[in-house]
XYZ file of C-alpha atoms in Angstrom:
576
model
C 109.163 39.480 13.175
C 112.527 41.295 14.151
C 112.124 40.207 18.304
C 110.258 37.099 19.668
C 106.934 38.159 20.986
C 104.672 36.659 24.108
C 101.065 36.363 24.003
C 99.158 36.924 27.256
C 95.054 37.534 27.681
C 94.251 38.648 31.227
C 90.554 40.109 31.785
C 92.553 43.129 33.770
C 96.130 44.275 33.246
C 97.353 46.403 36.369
C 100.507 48.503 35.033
C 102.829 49.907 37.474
C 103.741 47.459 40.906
C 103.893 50.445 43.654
C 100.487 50.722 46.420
C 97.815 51.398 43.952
C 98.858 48.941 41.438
C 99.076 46.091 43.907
C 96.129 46.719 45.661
C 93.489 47.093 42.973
C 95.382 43.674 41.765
C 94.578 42.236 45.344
C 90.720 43.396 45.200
C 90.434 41.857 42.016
C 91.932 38.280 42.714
C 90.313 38.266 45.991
C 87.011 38.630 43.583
C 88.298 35.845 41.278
C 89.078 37.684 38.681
C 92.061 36.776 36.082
C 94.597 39.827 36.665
C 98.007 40.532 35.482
C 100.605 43.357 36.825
C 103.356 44.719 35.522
C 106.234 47.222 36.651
C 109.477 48.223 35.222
C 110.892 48.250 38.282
C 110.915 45.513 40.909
C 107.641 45.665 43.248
C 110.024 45.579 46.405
C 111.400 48.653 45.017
C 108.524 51.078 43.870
C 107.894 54.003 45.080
C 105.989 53.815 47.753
C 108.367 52.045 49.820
C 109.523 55.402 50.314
C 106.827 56.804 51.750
C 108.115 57.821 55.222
C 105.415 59.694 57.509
C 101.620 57.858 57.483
C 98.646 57.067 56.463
C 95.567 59.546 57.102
C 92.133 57.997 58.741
C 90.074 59.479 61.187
C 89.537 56.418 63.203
C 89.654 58.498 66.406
C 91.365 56.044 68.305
C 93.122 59.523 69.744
C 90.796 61.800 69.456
C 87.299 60.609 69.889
C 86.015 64.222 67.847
C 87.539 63.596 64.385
C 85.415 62.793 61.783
C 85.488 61.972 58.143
C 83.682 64.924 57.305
C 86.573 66.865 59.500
C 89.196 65.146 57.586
C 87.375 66.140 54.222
C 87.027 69.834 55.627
C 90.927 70.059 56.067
C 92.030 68.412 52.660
C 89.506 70.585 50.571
C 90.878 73.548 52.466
C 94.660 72.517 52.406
C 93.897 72.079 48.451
C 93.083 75.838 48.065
C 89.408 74.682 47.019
C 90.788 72.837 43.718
C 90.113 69.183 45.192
C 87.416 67.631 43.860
C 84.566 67.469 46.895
C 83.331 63.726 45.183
C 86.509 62.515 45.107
C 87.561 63.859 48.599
C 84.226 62.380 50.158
C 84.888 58.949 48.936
C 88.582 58.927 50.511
C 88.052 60.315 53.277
C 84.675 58.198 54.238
C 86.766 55.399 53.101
C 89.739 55.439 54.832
C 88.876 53.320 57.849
C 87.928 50.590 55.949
C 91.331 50.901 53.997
C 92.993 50.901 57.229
C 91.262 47.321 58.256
C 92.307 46.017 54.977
C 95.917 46.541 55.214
C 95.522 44.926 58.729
C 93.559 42.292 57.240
C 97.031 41.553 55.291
C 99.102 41.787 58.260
C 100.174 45.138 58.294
C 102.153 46.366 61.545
C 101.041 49.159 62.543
C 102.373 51.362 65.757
C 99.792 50.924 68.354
C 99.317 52.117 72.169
C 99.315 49.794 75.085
C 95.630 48.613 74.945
C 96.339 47.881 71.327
C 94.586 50.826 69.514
C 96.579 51.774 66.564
C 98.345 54.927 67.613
C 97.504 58.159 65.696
C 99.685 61.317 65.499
C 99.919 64.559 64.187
C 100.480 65.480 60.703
C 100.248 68.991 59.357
C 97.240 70.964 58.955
C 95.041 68.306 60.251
C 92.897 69.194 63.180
C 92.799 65.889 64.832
C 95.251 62.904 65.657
C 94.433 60.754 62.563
C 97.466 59.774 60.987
C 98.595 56.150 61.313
C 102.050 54.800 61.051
C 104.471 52.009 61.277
C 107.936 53.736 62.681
C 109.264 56.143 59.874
C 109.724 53.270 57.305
C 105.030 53.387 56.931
C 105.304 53.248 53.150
C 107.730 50.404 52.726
C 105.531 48.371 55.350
C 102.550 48.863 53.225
C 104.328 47.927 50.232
C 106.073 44.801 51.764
C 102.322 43.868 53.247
C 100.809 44.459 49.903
C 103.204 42.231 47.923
C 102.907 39.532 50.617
C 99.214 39.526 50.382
C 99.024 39.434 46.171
C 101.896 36.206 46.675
C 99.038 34.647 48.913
C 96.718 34.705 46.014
C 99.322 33.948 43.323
C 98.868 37.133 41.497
C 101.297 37.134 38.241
C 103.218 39.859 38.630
C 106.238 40.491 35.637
C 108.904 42.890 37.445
C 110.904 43.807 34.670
C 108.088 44.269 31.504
C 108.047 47.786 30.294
C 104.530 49.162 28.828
C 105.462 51.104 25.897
C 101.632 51.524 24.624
C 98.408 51.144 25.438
C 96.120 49.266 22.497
C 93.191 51.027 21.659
C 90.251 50.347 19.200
C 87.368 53.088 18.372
C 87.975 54.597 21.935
C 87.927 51.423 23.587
C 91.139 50.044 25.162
C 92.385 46.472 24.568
C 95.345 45.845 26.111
C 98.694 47.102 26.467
C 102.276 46.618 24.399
C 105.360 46.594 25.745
C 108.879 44.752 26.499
C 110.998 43.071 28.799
C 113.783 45.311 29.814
C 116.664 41.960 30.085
C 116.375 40.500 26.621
C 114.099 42.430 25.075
C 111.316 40.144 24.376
C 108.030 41.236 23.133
C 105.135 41.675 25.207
C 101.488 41.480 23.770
C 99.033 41.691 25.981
C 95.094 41.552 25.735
C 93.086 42.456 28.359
C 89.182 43.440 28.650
C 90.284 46.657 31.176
C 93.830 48.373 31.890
C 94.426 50.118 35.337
C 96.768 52.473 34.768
C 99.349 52.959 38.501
C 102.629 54.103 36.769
C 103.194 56.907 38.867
C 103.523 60.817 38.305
C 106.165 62.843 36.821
C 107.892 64.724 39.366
C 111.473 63.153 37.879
C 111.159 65.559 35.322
C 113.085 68.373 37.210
C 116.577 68.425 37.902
C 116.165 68.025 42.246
C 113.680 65.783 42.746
C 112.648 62.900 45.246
C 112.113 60.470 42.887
C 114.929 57.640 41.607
C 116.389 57.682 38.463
C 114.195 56.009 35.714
C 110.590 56.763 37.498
C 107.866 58.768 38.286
C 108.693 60.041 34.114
C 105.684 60.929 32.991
C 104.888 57.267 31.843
C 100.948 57.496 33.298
C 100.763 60.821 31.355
C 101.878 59.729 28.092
C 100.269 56.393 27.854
C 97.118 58.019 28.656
C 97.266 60.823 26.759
C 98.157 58.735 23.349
C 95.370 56.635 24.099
C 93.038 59.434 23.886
C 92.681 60.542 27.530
C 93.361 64.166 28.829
C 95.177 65.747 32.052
C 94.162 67.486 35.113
C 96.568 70.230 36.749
C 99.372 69.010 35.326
C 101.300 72.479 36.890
C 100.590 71.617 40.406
C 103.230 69.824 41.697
C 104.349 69.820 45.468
C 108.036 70.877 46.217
C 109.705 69.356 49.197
C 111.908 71.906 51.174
C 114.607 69.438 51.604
C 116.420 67.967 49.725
C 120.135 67.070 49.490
C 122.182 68.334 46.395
C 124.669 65.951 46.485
C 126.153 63.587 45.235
C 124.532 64.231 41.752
C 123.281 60.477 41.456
C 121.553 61.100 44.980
C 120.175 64.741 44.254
C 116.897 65.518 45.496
C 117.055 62.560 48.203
C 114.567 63.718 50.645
C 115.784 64.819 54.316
C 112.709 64.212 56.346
C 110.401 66.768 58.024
C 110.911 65.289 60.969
C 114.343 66.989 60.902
C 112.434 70.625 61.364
C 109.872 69.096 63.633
C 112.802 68.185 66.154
C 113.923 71.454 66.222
C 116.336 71.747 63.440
C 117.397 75.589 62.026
C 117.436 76.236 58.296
C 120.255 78.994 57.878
C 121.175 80.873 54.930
C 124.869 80.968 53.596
C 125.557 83.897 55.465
C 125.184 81.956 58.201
C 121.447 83.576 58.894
C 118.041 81.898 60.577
C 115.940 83.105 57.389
C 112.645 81.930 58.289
C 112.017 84.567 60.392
C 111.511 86.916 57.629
C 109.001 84.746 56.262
C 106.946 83.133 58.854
C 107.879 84.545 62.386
C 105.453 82.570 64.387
C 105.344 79.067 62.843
C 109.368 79.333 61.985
C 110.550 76.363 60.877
C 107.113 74.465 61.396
C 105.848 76.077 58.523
C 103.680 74.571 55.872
C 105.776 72.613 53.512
C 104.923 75.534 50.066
C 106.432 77.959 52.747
C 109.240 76.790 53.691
C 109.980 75.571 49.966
C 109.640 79.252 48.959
C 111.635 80.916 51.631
C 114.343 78.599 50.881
C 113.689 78.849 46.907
C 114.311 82.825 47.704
C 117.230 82.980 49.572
C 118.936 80.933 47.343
C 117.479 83.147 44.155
C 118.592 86.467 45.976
C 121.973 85.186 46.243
C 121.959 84.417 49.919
C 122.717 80.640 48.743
C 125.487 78.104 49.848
C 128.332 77.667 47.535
C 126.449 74.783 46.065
C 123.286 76.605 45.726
C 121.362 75.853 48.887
C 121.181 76.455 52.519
C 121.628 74.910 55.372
C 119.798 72.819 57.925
C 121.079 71.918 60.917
C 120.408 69.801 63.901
C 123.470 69.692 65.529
C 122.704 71.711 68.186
C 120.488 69.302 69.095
C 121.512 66.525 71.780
C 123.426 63.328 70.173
C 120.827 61.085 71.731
C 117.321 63.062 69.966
C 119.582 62.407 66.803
C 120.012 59.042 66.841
C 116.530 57.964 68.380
C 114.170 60.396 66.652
C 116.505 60.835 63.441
C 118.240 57.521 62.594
C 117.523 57.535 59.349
C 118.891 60.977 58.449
C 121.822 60.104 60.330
C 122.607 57.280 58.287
C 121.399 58.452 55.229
C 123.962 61.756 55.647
C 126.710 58.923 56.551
C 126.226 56.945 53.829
C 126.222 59.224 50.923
C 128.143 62.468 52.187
C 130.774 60.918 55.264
C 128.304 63.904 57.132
C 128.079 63.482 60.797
C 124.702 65.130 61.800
C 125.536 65.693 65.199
C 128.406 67.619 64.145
C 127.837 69.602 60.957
C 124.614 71.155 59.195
C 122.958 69.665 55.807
C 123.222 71.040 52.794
C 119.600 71.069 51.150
C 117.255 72.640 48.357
C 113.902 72.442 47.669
C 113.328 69.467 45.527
C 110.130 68.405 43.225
C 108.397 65.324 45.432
C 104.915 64.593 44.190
C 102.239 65.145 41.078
C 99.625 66.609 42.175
C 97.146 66.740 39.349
C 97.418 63.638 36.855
C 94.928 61.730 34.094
C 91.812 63.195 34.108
C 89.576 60.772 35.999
C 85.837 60.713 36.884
C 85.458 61.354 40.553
C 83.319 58.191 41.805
C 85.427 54.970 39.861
C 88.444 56.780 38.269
C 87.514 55.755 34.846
C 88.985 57.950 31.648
C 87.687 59.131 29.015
C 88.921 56.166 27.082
C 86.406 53.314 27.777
C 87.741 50.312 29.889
C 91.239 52.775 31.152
C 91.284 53.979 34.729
C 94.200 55.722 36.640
C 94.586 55.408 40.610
C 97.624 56.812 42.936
C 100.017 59.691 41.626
C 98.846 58.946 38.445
C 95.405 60.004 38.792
C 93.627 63.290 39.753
C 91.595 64.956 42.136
C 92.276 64.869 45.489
C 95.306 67.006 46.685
C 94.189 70.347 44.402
C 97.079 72.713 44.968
C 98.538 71.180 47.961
C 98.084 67.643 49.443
C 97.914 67.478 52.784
C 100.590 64.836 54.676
C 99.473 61.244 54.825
C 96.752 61.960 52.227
C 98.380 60.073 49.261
C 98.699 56.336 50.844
C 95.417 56.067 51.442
C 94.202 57.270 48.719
C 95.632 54.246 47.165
C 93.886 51.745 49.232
C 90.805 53.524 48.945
C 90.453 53.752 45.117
C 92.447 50.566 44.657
C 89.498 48.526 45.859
C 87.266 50.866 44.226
C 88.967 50.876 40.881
C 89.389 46.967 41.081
C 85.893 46.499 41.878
C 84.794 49.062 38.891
C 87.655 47.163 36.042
C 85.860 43.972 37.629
C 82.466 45.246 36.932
C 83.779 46.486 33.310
C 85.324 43.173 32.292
C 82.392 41.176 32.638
C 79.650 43.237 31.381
C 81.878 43.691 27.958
C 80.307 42.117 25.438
C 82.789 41.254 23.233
C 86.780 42.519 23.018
C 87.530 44.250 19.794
C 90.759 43.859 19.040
C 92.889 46.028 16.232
C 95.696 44.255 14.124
C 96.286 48.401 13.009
C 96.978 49.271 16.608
C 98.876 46.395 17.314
C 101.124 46.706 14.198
C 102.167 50.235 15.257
C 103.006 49.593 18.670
C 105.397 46.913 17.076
C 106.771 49.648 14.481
C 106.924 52.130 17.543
C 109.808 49.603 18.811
C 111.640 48.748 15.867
C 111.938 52.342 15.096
C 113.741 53.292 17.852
C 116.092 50.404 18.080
C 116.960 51.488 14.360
C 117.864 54.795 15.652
C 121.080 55.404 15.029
C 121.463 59.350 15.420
C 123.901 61.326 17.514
C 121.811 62.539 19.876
C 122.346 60.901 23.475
C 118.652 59.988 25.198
C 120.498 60.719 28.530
C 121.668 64.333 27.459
C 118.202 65.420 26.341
C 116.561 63.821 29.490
C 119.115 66.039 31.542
C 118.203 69.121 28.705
C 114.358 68.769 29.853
C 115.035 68.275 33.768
C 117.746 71.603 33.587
C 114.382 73.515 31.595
C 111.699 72.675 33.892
C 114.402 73.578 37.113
C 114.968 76.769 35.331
C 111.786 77.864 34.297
C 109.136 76.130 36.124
C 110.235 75.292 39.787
C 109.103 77.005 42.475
C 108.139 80.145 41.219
C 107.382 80.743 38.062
C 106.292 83.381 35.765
C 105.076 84.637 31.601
C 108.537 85.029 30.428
C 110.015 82.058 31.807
C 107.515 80.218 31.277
C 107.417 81.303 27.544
C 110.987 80.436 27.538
C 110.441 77.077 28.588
C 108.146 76.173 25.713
C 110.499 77.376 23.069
C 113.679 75.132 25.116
C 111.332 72.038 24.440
C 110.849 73.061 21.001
C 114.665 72.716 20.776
C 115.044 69.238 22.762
C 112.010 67.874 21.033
C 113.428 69.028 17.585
C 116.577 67.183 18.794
C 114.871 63.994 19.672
C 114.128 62.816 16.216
C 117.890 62.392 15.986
C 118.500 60.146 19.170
C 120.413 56.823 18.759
C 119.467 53.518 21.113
C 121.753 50.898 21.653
C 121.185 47.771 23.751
C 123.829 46.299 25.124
C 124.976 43.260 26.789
C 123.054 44.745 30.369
C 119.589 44.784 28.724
C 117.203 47.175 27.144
C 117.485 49.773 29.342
C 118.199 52.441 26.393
C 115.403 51.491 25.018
C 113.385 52.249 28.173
C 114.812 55.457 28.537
C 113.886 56.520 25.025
C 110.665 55.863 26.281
C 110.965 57.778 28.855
C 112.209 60.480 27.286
C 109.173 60.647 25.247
C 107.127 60.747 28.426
C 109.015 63.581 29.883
C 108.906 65.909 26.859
C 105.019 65.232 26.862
C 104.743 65.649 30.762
C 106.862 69.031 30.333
C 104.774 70.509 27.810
C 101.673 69.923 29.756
C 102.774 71.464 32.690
C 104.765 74.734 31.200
C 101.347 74.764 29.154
C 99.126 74.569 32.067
C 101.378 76.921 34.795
C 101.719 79.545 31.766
C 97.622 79.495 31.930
C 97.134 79.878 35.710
C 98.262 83.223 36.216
C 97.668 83.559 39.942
C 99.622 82.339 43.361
C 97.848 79.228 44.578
C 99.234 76.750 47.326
C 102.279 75.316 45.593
C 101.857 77.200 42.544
C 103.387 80.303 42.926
C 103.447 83.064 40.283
C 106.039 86.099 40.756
C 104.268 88.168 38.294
C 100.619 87.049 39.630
C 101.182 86.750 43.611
C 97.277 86.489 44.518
C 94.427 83.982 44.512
C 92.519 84.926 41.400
C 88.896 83.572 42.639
C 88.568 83.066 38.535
C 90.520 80.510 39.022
C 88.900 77.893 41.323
C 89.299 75.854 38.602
C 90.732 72.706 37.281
C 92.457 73.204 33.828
C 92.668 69.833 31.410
C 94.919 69.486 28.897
C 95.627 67.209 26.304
C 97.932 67.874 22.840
C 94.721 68.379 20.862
C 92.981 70.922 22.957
C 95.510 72.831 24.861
C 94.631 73.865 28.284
C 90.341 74.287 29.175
C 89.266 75.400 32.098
C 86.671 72.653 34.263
C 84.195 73.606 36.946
C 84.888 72.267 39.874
C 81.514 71.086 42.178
C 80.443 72.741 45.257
C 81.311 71.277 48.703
C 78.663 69.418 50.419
C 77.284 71.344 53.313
C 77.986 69.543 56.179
C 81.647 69.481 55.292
C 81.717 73.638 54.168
C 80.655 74.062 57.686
C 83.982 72.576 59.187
C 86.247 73.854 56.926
C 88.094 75.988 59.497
C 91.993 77.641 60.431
C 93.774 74.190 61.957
C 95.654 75.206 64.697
C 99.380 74.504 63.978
C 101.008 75.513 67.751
C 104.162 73.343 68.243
C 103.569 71.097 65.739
C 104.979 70.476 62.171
C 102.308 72.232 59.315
C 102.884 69.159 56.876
């Protein structure tokens, strides 16, 4: 064998280390079941220690009228009818209970005087329900989640790579991978796999996302093991982010900026929103204010670096550096920018995957027997645009439920079949690649993909650039069979990225694939050449290599939550 190999037989292997992963890994210790996690990144680093704003439940510790059923109204409607009404029931009827378990782990939340956790405002929500822990909600969740899994001694390997996912007659079987410091091999059995590796939203040029994830890694895993997509072209773009430096593109300038009063200004010095949404302004929904800004920059009304400005300067020194610290020292640290003196350069940047694996509604399961999907990775919920504060609880919410469901799975299995064929292929899958000794640079054609997806399937699309996209990644897939991987003294890390790479090309096709097939305007999905709803679209559309895109029925909405699906009032207050 060309690399020394590890052996490890869990009865469920959690991959990716972010919210979901950890807590369907909690639920399932806490159940005494033998579970495993991995990440390629270090779980004090994933994702959704980013996560600034909150966490939706309608606990009405604010406002004694909200409902679950309210807060299922406003995401089905805030989804342009494409979220799934099962999915959206189980959330949202969910969510208090996922609240209690994070404070069962110690979470911090803000709370009022009497000690009720404190609720505010998030867009397009009609009640108070949206909990929070200063701006910094996500990271607390994160840090509380990985506290709670060290309590119950849950292995977790920070730096093992999944590469494959081992599959027998439709029936998974573990996962193969390797460690990304010295490159040992990683075989690992297990009766069910939760796949919690994220979306794909690094696949465009701006994006919130570090380098090296949210790739497409949940896609392609899936997808090779036999499992399909759902809405792979709806993805939500953020209306701020910074352009520069290039290593820091796409790093997210909060809402809370506009919500203080800040002024987004072309580079002609002009308030453009205006012309787009006179009575909201600035406090427009988040798909709005992307697309003004997407325009202005289009029309050539752009800064010299291709954005526009926001500024809060006007604004008094003291608002900045209580309400805004973060921006403040964010602009400090990477540009030298004061704030309080000088307007932000921004552009609208990709920030999260909306659609993902193609899971059933009530556990999340795949097609695949034994695979599910939770968080980004998964499907469902959001539709065409997720509302604020939806997305973290939607982790804790389906990470008990998918833990309880892989738990269920694990021991009613009768026996695991294993494949030495899929196993053996996995292994070649490796030593391929660090035989390849081409010309082409993995980096280059990562950078080829992100600058074809920014060009031709961003914020508004349409047929011909669209069509153009496809025949880009015929070129940059063409190129990939020639790419050459070299490990160094630092680690495996070129290895990863080859992997990567292969996620992103997969990840791109799907969406140009699936955008190209929804010819209408919906939510974030904005089509120049079709600019309305098309009601024959209330669909979802599912794609996988084999099938191309199909078009899914989507169920109807239970009646009791129809009847409070209603215009939010969004007076003074920020839509998203």
């Amino acid at each position: 064998m060309s690399a020394p190999e590890r052996q490890i037989s869990t009865s469920v292997l959690v991959i990716g280390t972010g919210g979901s992963g950890l807590r369907a890994a909690i639920e399932l210790a806490e159940a005494g079941v033998a579970v495993t996690a991995v990440g390629k990144r270090p779980k004090s680093d994933a994702h959704t220690s980013l996560a600034a704003g909150g966490i939706n439940a309608a606990l009405g510790t604010m406002d004694a009228d909200d409902s679950w059923q309210q807060h299922a109204a406003d995401t089905i409607k805030e989804s342009y009818f494409l979220a799934n009404p099962h999915t959206v029931e189980i959330v949202t009827s969910g969510a208090a209970q996922g609240i209690d378990d994070l404070e069962r782990y110690g979470m911090p939340f803000a709370r009022e005087d009497d000690g009720r956790i404190s609720q505010r405002f998030f867009g397009a929500h009609k009640y108070r329900r949206t909990a929070f822990a200063g701006d910094y909600t996500g990271l607390e969740i994160q840090r509380t989640l990985i506290n709670r899994a060290a309590q119950l001694d849950i292995p977790i390997l920070d730096t093992v790579y999944i590469t494959r996912l081992l599959v027998n007659d439709n029936v998974v079987f573990g996962a193969y991978g390797f460690d990304l410091d010295d490159g040992t091999r990683y075989l690992i059995h297990a009766d069910a796999v939760i796949l919690a590796a994220g979306g794909h939203n690094r696949i465009w040029r701006r994006t919130s996302s570090r380098r090296d994830e949210n790739t497409g890694d949940s896609f392609r895993l899936a997808v090779e093991a036999g499992a399909r997509l759902r809405d792979p072209e709806l993805v939500q773009f953020h209306p701020s982010g910074i352009i520069e430096p290039e290593n820091a593109a796409g790093t997210l300038i909060s809402e809370a900026a506009r919500g203080e009063g800040g002024i987004l200004r072309n580079g002609l010095g002009e308030r453009f929103m205006q012309n787009y949404d006179p009575e909201r302004l600035e406090l427009s929904t988040r798909d709005r204010v992307a697309l003004a800004c997407y325009t202005e920059i289009k029309e050539g009304r752009g800064t010299p670096n291709g954005g526009v400005w926001l500024d809060v300067s006007h604004l008094p020194r003291e608002t900045i550096m209580t309400r805004l610290p973060r921006v403040y020292q964010t602009m400090l640290e990477l540009q030298m920018l004061d704030i309080t003196k000088q307007p932000i350069e921004i552009a609208p940047t990709a920030h999260y995957s909306m659609g993902g694996v193609w899971v059933r509604s009530d556990d999340h399961s795949t097609e695949v027997d034994g695979l599910y999907a939770i968080g980004e990775a998964s499907s469902g919920l959001h539709g065409a645009n997720r509302l604020g504060g939806n997305s973290l609880i939607e982790l804790l919410v389906f990470g008990r439920i998918v833990g309880q469901a892989a738990a269920a799975y694990s021991a009613a299995l009768p026996a695991q079949v294993r494949s030495a064929a899929a196993v053996a292929e996995a292994r070649a899958e490796i030593d391929a690649l660090l035989a390849a000794s081409g010309d082409e640079n993995v980096r280059a054609l990562q950078r080829a993909i992100r600058d074809t997806m920014t060009e031709f399937a961003g914020v508004v699309r349409d047929e011909d650039g669209l069509t153009r996209g496809l025949a880009e990644l015929d070129a940059i897939e063409a190129r990939m069979a020639d790419i050459g991987v070299h490990p160094d003294v630092a680690g495996y890390h070129d290895l990863a990225h080859a992997f990567d790479l292969k996620s992103a090309a997969l990840a791109a096709r799907a969406t140009l694939e699936a955008a190209l097939e929804r010819r209408e305007t919906r939510g974030a999905h904005n089509r120049s050449d079709y600019p309305e709803i098309d009601p024959e679209l209330q669909v979802n559309l599912v794609w996988s290599p084999t099938t191309g895109v199909v078009r899914e029925a989507i169920p109807p909405i239970p009646a009791e939550i129809a009847a409070l699906i209603e215009e939010v009032s969004v007076a003074g207050k920020l839509v998203e």
